[in-house]
Coordinates of C-alpha atoms in Angstrom, one line a residue:
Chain T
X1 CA 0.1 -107.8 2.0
X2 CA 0.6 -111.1 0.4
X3 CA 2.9 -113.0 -1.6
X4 CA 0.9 -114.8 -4.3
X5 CA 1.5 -117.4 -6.5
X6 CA -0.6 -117.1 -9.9
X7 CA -0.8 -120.0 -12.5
X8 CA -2.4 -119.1 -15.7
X9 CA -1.5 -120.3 -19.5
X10 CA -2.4 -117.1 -21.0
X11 CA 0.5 -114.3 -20.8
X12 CA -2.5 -111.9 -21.0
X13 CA -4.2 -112.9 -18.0
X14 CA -0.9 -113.6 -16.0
X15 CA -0.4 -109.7 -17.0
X16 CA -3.5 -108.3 -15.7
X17 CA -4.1 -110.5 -12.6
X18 CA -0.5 -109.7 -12.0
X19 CA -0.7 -106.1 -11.9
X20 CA -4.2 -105.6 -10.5
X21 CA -2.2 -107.5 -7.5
X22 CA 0.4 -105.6 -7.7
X23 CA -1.6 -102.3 -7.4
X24 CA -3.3 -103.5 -4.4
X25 CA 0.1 -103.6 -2.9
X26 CA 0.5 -107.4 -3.2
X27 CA 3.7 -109.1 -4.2
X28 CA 3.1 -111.7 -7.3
X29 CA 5.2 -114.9 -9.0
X30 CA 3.8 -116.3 -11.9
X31 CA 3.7 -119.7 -13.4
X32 CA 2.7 -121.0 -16.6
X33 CA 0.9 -124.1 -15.8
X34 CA 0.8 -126.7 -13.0
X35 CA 4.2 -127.9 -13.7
X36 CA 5.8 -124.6 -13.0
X37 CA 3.7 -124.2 -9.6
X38 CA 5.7 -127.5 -8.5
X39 CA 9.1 -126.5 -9.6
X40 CA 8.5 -123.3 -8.0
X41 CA 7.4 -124.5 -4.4
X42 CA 10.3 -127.6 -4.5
X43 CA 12.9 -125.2 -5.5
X44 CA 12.4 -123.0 -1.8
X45 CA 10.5 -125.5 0.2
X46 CA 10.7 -123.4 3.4
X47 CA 9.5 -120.1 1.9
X48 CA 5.8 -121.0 0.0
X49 CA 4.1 -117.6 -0.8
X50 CA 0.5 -117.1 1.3
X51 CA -2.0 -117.8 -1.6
X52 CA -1.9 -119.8 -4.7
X53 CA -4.6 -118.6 -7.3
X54 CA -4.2 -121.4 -10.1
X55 CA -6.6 -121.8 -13.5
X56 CA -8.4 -124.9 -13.1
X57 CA -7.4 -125.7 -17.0
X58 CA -4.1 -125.4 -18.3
X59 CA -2.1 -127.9 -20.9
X60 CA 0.7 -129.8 -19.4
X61 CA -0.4 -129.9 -16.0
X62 CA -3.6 -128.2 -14.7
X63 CA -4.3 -126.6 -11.3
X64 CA -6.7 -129.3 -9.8
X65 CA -3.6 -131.6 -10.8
X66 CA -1.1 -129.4 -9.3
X67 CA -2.7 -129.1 -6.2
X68 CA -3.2 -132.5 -5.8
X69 CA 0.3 -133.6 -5.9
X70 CA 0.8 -130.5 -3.2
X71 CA -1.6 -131.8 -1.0
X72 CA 0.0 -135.2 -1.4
X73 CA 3.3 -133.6 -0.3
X74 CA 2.0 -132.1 2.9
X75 CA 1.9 -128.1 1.2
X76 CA -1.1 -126.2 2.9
X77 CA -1.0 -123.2 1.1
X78 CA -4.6 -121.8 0.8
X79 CA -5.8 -122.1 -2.7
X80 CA -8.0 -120.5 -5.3
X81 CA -9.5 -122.1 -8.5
X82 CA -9.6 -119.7 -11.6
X83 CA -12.3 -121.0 -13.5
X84 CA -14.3 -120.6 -16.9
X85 CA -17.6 -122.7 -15.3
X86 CA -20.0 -120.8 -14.2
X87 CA -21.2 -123.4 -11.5
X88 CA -19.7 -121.8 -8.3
X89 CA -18.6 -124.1 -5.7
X90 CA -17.8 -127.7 -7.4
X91 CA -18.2 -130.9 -6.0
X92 CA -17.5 -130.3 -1.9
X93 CA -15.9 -133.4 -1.7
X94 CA -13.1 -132.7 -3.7
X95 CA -12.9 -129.4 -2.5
X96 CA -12.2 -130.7 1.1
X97 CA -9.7 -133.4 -0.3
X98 CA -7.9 -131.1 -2.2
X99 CA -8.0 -127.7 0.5
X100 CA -9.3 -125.5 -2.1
X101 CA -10.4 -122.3 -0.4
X102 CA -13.0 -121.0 -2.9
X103 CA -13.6 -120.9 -6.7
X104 CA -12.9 -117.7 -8.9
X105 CA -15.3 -117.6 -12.4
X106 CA -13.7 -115.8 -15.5
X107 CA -14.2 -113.5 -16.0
X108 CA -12.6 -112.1 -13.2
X109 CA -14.9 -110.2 -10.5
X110 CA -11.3 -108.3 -9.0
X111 CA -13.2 -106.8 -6.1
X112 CA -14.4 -110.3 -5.5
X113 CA -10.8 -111.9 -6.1
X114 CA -9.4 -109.0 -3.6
X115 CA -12.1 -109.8 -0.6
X116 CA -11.1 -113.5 -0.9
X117 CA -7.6 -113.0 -0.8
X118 CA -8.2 -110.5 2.5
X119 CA -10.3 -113.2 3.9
X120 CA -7.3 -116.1 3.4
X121 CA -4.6 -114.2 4.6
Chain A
X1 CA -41.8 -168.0 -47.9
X2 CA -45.0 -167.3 -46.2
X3 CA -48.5 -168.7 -47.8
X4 CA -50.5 -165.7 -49.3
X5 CA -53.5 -164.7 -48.5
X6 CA -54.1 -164.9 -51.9
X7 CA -53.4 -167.8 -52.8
X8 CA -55.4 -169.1 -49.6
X9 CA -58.9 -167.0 -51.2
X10 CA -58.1 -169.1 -54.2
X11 CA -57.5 -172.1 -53.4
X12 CA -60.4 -172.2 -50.9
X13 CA -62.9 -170.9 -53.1
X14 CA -61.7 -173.4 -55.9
X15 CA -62.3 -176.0 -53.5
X16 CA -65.6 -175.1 -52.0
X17 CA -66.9 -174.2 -55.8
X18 CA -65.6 -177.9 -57.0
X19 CA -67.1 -179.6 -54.2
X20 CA -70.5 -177.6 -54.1
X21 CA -70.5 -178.3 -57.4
X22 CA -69.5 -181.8 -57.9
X23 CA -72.1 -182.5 -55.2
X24 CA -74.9 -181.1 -57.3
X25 CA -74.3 -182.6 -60.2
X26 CA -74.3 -186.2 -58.8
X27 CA -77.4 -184.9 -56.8
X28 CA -79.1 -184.2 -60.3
X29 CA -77.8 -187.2 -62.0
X30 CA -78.8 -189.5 -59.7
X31 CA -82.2 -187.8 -59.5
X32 CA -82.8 -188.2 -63.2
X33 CA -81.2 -191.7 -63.1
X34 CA -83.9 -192.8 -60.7
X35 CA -86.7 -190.9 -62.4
X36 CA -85.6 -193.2 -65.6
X37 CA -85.5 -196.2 -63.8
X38 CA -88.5 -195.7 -62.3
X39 CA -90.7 -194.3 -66.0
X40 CA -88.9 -197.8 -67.6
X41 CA -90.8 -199.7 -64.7
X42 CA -93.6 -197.9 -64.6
X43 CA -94.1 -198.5 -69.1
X44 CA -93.3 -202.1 -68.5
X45 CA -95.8 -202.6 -65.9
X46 CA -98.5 -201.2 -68.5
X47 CA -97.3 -203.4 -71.4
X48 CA -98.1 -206.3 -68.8
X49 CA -101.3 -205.0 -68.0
X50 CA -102.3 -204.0 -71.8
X51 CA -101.3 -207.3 -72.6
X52 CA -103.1 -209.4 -69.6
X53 CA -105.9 -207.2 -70.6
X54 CA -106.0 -208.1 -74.5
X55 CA -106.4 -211.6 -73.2
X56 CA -108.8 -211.1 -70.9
X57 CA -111.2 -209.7 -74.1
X58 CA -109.7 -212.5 -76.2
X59 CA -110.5 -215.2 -73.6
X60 CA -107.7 -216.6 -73.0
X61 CA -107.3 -217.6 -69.4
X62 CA -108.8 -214.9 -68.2
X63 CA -108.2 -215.6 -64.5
X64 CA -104.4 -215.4 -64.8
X65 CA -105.1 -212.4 -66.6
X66 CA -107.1 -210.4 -64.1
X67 CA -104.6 -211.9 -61.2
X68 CA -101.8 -210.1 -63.7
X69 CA -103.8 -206.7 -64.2
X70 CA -103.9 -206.4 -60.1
X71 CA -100.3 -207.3 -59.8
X72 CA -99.2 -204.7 -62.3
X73 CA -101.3 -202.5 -60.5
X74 CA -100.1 -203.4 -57.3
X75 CA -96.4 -203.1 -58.6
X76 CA -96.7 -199.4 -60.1
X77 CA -97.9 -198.4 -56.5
X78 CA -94.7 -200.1 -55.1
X79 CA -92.6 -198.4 -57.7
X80 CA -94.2 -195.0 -57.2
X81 CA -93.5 -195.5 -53.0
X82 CA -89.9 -196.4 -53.9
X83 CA -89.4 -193.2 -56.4
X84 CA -90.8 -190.9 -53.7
X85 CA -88.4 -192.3 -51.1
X86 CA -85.3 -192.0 -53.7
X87 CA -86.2 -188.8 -54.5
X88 CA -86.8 -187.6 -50.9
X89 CA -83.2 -189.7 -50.3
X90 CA -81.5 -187.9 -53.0
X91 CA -82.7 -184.4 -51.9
X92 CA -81.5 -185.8 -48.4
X93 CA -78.0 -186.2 -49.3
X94 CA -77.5 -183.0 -51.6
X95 CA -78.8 -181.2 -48.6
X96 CA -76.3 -182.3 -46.2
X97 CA -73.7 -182.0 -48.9
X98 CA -74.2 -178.9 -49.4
X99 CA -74.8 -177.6 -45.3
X100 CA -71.0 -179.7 -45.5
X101 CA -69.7 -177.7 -47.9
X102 CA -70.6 -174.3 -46.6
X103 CA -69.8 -175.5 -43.4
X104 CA -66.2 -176.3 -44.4
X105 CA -66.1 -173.2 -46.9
X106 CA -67.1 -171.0 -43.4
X107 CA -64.9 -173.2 -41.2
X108 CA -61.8 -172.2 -43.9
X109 CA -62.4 -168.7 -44.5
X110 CA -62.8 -168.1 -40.3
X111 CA -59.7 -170.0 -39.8
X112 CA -58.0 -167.6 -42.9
X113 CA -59.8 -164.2 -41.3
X114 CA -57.6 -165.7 -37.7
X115 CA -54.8 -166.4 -39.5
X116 CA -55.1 -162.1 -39.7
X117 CA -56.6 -160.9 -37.1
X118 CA -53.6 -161.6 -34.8
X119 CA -50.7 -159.9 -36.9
X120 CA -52.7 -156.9 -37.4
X121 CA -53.7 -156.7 -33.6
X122 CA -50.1 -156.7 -33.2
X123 CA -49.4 -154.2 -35.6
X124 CA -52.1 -151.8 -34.1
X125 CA -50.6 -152.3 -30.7
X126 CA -47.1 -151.4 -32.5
X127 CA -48.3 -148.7 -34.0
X128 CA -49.8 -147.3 -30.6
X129 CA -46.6 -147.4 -28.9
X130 CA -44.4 -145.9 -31.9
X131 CA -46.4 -143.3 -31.8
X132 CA -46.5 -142.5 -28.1
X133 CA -42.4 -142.4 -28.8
X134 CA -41.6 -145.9 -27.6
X135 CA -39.3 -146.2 -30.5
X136 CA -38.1 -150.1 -29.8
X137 CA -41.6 -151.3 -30.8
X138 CA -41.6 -154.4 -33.0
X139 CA -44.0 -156.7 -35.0
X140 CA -43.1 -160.3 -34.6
X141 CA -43.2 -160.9 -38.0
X142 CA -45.2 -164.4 -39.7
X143 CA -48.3 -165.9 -40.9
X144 CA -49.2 -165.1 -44.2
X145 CA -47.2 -163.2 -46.9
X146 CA -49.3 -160.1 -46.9
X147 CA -49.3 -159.4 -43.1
X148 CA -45.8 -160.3 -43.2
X149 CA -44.9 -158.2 -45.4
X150 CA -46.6 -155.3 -43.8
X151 CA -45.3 -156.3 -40.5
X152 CA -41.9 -156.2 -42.3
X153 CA -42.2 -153.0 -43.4
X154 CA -43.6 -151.5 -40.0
X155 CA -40.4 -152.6 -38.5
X156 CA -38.2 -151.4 -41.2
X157 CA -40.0 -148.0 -40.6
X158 CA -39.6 -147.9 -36.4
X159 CA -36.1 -148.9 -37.4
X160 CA -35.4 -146.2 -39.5
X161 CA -37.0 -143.7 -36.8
X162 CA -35.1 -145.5 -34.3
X163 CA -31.9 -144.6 -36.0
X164 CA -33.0 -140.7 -37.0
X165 CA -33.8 -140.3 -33.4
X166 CA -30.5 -141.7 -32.5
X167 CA -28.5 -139.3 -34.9
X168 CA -30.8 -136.2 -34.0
X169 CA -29.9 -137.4 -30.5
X170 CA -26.0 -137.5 -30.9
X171 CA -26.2 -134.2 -32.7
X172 CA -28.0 -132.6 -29.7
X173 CA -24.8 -133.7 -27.7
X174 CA -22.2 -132.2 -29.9
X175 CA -24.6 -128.9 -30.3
X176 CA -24.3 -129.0 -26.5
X177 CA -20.8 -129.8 -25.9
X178 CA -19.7 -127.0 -28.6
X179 CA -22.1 -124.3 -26.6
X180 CA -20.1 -125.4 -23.6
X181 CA -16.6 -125.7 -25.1
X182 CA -17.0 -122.3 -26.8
X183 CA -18.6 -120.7 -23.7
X184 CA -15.2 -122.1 -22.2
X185 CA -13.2 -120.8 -24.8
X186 CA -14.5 -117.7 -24.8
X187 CA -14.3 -116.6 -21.4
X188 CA -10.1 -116.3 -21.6
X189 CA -9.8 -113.2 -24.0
X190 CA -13.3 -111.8 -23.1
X191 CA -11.6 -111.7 -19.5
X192 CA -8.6 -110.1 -20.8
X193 CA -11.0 -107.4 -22.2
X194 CA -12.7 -106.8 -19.4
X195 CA -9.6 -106.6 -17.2
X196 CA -7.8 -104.6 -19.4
X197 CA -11.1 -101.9 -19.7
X198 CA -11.4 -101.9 -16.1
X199 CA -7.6 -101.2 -15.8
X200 CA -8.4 -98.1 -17.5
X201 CA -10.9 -97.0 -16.1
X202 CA -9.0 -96.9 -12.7
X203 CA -6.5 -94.6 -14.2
X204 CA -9.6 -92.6 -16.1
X205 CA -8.5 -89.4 -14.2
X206 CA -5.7 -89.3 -17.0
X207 CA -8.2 -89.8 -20.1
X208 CA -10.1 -87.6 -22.0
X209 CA -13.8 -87.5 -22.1
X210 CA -13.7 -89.0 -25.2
X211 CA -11.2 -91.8 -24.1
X212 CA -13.3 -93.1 -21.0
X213 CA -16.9 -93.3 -23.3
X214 CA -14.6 -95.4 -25.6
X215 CA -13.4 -97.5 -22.6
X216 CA -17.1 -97.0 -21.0
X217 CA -18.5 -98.8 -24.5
X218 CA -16.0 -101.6 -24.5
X219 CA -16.7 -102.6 -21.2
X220 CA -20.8 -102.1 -21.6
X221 CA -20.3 -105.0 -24.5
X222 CA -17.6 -107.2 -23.0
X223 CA -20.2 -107.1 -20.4
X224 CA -23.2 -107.7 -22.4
X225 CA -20.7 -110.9 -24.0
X226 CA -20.4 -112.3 -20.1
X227 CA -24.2 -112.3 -20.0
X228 CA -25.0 -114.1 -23.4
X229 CA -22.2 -116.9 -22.5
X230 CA -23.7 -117.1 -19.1
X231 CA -27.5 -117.3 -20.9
X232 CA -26.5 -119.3 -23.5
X233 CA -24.6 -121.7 -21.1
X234 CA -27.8 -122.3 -18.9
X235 CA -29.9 -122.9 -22.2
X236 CA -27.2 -125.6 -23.2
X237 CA -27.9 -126.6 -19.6
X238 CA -31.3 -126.8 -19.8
X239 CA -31.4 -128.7 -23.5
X240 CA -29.1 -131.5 -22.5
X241 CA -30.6 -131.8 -18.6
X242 CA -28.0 -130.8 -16.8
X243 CA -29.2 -127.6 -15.4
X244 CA -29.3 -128.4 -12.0
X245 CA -30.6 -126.2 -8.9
X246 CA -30.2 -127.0 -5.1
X247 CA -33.5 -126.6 -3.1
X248 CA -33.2 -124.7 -0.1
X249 CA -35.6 -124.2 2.3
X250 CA -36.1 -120.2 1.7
X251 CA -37.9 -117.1 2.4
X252 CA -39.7 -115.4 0.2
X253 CA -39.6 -111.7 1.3
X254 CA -35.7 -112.6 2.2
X255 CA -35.1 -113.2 -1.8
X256 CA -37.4 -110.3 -3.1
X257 CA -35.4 -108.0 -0.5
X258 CA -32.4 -109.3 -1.9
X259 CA -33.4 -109.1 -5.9
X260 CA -35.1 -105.6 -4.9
X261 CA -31.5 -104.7 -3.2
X262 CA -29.4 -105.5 -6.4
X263 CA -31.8 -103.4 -8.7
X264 CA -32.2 -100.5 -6.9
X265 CA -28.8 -98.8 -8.0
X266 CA -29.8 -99.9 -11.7
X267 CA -33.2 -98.2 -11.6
X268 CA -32.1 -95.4 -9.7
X269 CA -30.0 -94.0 -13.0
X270 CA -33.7 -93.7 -14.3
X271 CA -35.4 -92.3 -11.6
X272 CA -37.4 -95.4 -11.5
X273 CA -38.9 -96.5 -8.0
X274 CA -39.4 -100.1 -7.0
X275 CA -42.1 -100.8 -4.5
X276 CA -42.5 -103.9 -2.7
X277 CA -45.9 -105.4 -1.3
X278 CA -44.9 -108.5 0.5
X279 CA -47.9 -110.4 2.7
X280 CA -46.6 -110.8 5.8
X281 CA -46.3 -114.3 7.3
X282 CA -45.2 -115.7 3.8
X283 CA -44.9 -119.6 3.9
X284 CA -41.5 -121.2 3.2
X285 CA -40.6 -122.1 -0.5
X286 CA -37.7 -125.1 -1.4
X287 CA -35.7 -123.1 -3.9
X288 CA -32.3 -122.4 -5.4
X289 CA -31.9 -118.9 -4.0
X290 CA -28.9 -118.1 -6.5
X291 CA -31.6 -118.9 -9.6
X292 CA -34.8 -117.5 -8.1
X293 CA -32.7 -114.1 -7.8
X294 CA -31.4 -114.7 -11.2
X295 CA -35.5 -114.7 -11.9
X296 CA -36.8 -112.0 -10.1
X297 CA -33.5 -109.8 -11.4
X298 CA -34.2 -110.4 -15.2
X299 CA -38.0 -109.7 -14.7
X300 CA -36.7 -106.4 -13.0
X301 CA -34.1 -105.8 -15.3
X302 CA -36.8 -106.2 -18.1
X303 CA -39.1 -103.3 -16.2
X304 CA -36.6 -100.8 -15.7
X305 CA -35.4 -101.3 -19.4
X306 CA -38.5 -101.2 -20.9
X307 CA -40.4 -98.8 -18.7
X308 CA -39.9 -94.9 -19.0
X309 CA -38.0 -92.9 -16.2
X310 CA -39.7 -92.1 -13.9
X311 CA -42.1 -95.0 -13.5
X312 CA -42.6 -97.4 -10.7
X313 CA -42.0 -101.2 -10.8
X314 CA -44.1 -103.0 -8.3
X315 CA -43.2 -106.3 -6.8
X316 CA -46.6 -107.8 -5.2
X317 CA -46.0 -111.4 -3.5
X318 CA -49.1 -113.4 -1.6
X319 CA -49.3 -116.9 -0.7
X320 CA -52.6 -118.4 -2.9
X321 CA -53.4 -121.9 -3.5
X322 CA -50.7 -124.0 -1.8
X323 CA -48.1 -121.4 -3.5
X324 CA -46.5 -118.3 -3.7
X325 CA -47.2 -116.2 -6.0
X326 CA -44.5 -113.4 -6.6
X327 CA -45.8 -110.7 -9.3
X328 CA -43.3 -107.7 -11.4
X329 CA -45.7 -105.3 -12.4
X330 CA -45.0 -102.2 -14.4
X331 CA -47.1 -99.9 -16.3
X332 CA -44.6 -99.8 -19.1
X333 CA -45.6 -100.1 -23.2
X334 CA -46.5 -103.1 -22.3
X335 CA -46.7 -106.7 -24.3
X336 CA -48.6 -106.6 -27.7
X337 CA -50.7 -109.1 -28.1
X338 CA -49.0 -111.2 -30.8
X339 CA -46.1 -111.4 -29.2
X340 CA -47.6 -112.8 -25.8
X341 CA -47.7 -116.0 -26.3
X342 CA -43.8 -116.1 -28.0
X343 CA -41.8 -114.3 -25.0
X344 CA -40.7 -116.8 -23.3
X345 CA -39.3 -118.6 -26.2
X346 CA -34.9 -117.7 -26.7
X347 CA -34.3 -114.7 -28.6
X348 CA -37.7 -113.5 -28.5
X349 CA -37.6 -109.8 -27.4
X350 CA -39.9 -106.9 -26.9
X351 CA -40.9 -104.3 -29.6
X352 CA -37.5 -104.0 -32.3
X353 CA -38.0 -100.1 -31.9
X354 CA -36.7 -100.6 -28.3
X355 CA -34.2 -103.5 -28.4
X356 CA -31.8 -100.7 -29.9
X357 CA -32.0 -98.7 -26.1
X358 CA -32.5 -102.6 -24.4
X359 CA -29.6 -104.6 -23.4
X360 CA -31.0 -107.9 -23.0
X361 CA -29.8 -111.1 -24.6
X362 CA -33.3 -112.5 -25.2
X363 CA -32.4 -115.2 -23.6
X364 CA -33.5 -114.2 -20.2
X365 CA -37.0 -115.2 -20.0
X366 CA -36.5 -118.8 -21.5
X367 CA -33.7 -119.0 -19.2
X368 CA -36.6 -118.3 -16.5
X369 CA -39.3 -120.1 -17.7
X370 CA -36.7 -123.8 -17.4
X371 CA -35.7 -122.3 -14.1
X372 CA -39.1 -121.6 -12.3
X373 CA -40.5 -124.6 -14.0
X374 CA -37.2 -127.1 -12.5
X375 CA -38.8 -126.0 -8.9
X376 CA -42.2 -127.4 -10.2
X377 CA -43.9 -123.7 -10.8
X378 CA -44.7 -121.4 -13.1
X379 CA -44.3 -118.2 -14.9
X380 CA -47.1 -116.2 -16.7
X381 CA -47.3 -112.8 -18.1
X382 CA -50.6 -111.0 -19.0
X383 CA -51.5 -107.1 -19.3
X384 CA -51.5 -105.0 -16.2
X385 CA -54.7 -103.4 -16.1
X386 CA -54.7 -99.9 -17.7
X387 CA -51.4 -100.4 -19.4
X388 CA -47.8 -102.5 -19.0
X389 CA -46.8 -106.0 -17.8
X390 CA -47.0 -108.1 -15.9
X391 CA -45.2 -111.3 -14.9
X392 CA -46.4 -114.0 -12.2
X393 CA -44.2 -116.6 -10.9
X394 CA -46.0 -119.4 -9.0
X395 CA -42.9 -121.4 -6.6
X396 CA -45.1 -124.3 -4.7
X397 CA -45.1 -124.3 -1.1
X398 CA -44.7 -127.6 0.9
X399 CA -43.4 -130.9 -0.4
X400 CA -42.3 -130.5 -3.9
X401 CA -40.6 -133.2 -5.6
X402 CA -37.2 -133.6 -4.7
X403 CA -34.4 -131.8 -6.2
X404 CA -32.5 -135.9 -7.0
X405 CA -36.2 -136.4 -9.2
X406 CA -36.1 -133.6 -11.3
X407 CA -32.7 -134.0 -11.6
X408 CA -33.3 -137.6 -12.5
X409 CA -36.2 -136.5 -15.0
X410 CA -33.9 -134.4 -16.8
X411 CA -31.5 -136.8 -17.2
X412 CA -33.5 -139.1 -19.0
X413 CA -35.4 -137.0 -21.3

């Protein structure tokens, strides 16, 4: 099972993603918003978890930006985009620069989120 | 200021009636001048003669007289010579005044209809373009007051369309860009109400009956939520240009299979059959596979909500005129005939009797008809013989403008 790292603004959402996870036996931090993803992989540098799921949108710092300052740092943590846009994959460009491993759409498809997260780990 | 046209009639007829008639009156004048001239002459020469004559029967030198009788005579016949000439001179010089004057009055009034013709054949040209929705066309306004004027006004009027166009324009964006934001919005709590539902319903072993058709109805409409955001999303799409679609090279039977795969469950709870009647050898279509399914799924979708259990949805594809033609057929209630020609317009739905039982948004088949028609087809419905629907998709086969043009064409519109 994996250890997953799940960035969403909404308490709600941080509540259900969390304990859908949890009852498919996976073990789950959650962060607030992009921010909070950084402080939480500088504080333990040598133990990431195995999957970051991050909302694309989020005040303060949002996922894409996150990630991008993760990549920059050398962090290779597979990574999944939470998003409200129904436009599937993004522009593949990006998604190569920034390693992102496949988009999620909101609302969530769980079976969906749980394949994905099989596939990755 | 301009000159008038007005004022340009006016003066030109003022000028042509002074000179036409300043030239007859000397014409006349000098006619009757002459005419007196030459009856003074004429009564002197007979005094002479009466008077050469009286001394002729008086005796007096009677051979000056008769030489003076002959030269009167002689000089009427000179004076009547000269009074024919003047005359004929006279009528001579009236004449060409007058061909002058009418030439110069034509030579004026050409030169004033001219003056028009061009600023109105600028303003028909104008007009022309306005209305085929070139909204930058312009008059160069001049020449005389009048056309100025109404070249003036034409440009105040394509300005003032110019400008509606431009607002209507800029509200179109924020219509679009609020369907997208809320859509946006929207999606965060209706996910927490899904998630939440479907939470439930894992643990529905420990609910009532009556607890899980409550949970059962919340997720049925958080679902039916997910589809009008996703519908009304593509519609925004579609109004401002950006629904885009990447054109694969594709299969037919492989996306009817797959559509026809998806439904079956669906149709099953009715005890509906699907049949498919795919010509074999099919060409290749370029098509967005994700959005064609999303086609042939809501025509399905339609069928097995209309239709009655029990009845069979056929799915007939051929290849016909340089296309493929893909048909839903059902033997449902069918389309009435007013409403035919309205149900592929957005929230247009079948018979209100039924939308009650139906779960579309309405949105489904003007969602399809922007889809089918971005690949460069089309999609028709018409009565199935002896009862029901049906629906005909055309997707061209072969070269079909690229996906780049289309997306290009939207852009600009």
């Amino acid at each position: 099972m994996a250890r997953i790292l799940v960035a969403d603004d909404s308490e709600t959402i941080l509540l259900l993603v969390r304990t859908r996870l949890e009852m498919e036996g996976h073990e789950v931090e959650t962060a607030a918003d992009g921010q909070e993803v950084l402080d939480a992989l500088r504080r333990d540098p040598g133990n990431p978890p195995d999957i970051l799921l991050l909302d694309a949108m989020m005040p303060r710092k949002s996922g894409m930006d996150a990630l991008r300052e993760l990549r920059a740092e050398g962090v290779v943590v597979p990574a999944l985009i939470v998003s409200a846009h129904t436009d599937g994959d993004g522009d593949s460009g990006a998604d190569a620069e920034l390693g992102i491993d496949g988009y999620i759409t909101k609302p969530i498809d769980f079976e969906r989120l749980f394949r994905r997260i099989a596939e990755l780990t | 200021m301009s000159p008038s046209l007005a004022n340009r009639l006016t003066i030109g007829f003022a000028i042509a009636f002074a000179v036409l008639t300043g030239l007859a009156v000397i014409g006349v004048a000098r006619f009757l001048q002459q005419r007196q001239d030459f009856e003074d002459a004429t009564a002197r020469s007979y005094q002479r003669e009466i008077q050469a004559r009286n001394r002729l029967v008086r005796g007096e030198r009677p051979l000056a007289a008769r030489a003076t009788i002959v030269a009167q005579q002689d000089q009427r016949q000179v004076l009547r010579d000269e009074i024919s000439s003047q005359t004929r001179d006279t009528a001579l010089l009236v004449g060409a005044g007058l061909i002058a004057g009418l030439t110069g009055a034509a030579l004026l009034f050409s030169g004033l209809i001219a003056s028009m013709r061009r600023p109105l054949e600028d303003l028909v040209e104008a007009s022309g373009k306005l209305a085929g929705g070139d909204l930058e066309a312009r008059v160069r306004i001049g020449g005389l007051s009048e056309t100025a004027t109404l070249g003036g006004a034409f440009n105040e009027m394509a300005e003032e369309l110019q400008r509606r166009a431009g607002e209507r324009d800029q509200l179109d964006r924020m219509r679009d860009e609020f369907v997208l934001t809320a859509s946006h919005e929207l999606r965060s709590p209706l996910t927490s109400v899904q998630g939440f539902a479907e939470l439930l319903m894992l643990e529905r072993e420990k609910l009532t009956a009556k607890q899980t058709e409550t949970v059962e109805v919340i997720l049925d409409n958080s679902r039916h939520l997910v589809r009008l955001l996703n519908d009304l999303l593509d519609l925004a799409r579609s109004d401002a240009g950006r629904l885009a679609i990447k054109r694969v090279p594709t299969e037919p039977a492989a996306l009817i299979e797959e559509a026809a795969r998806t439904m079956r469950a669906q149709l099953d709870t009715r005890g509906q059959l699907l049949s498919l009647e795919i010509e074999p050898d099919l060409p290749f279509v370029e098509a967005d596979r994700d959005r064609i399914r999303q086609v042939l799924v809501n025509l399905l979708t339609n069928a097995h909500e209309y239709c009655p259990p029990e009845a069979t949805v056929r799915v007939r594809a051929t290849h016909r005129d340089s296309a493929v033609e893909i048909d839903v057929i059902d033997n449902g209630p069918g389309i009435p005939q007013q409403q035919m020609e309205h149900i592929f317009e957005r929230f247009m739905r079948g018979d209100a009797g039924l939308t009650q039982r139906v779960g579309g948004t309405g949105l489904g088949l003007a969602i399809s008809k922007s889809l089918i028609e971005l690949h460069g087809g089309t999609i028709d419905a018409e009565p199935t013989p002896g009862g029901g629907a049906t629906f005909r998709l055309r997707l061209p086969t072969g070269t079909v403008p690229d996906q780049e043009t289309s997306r290009a064409g939207a852009e600009a519109s």
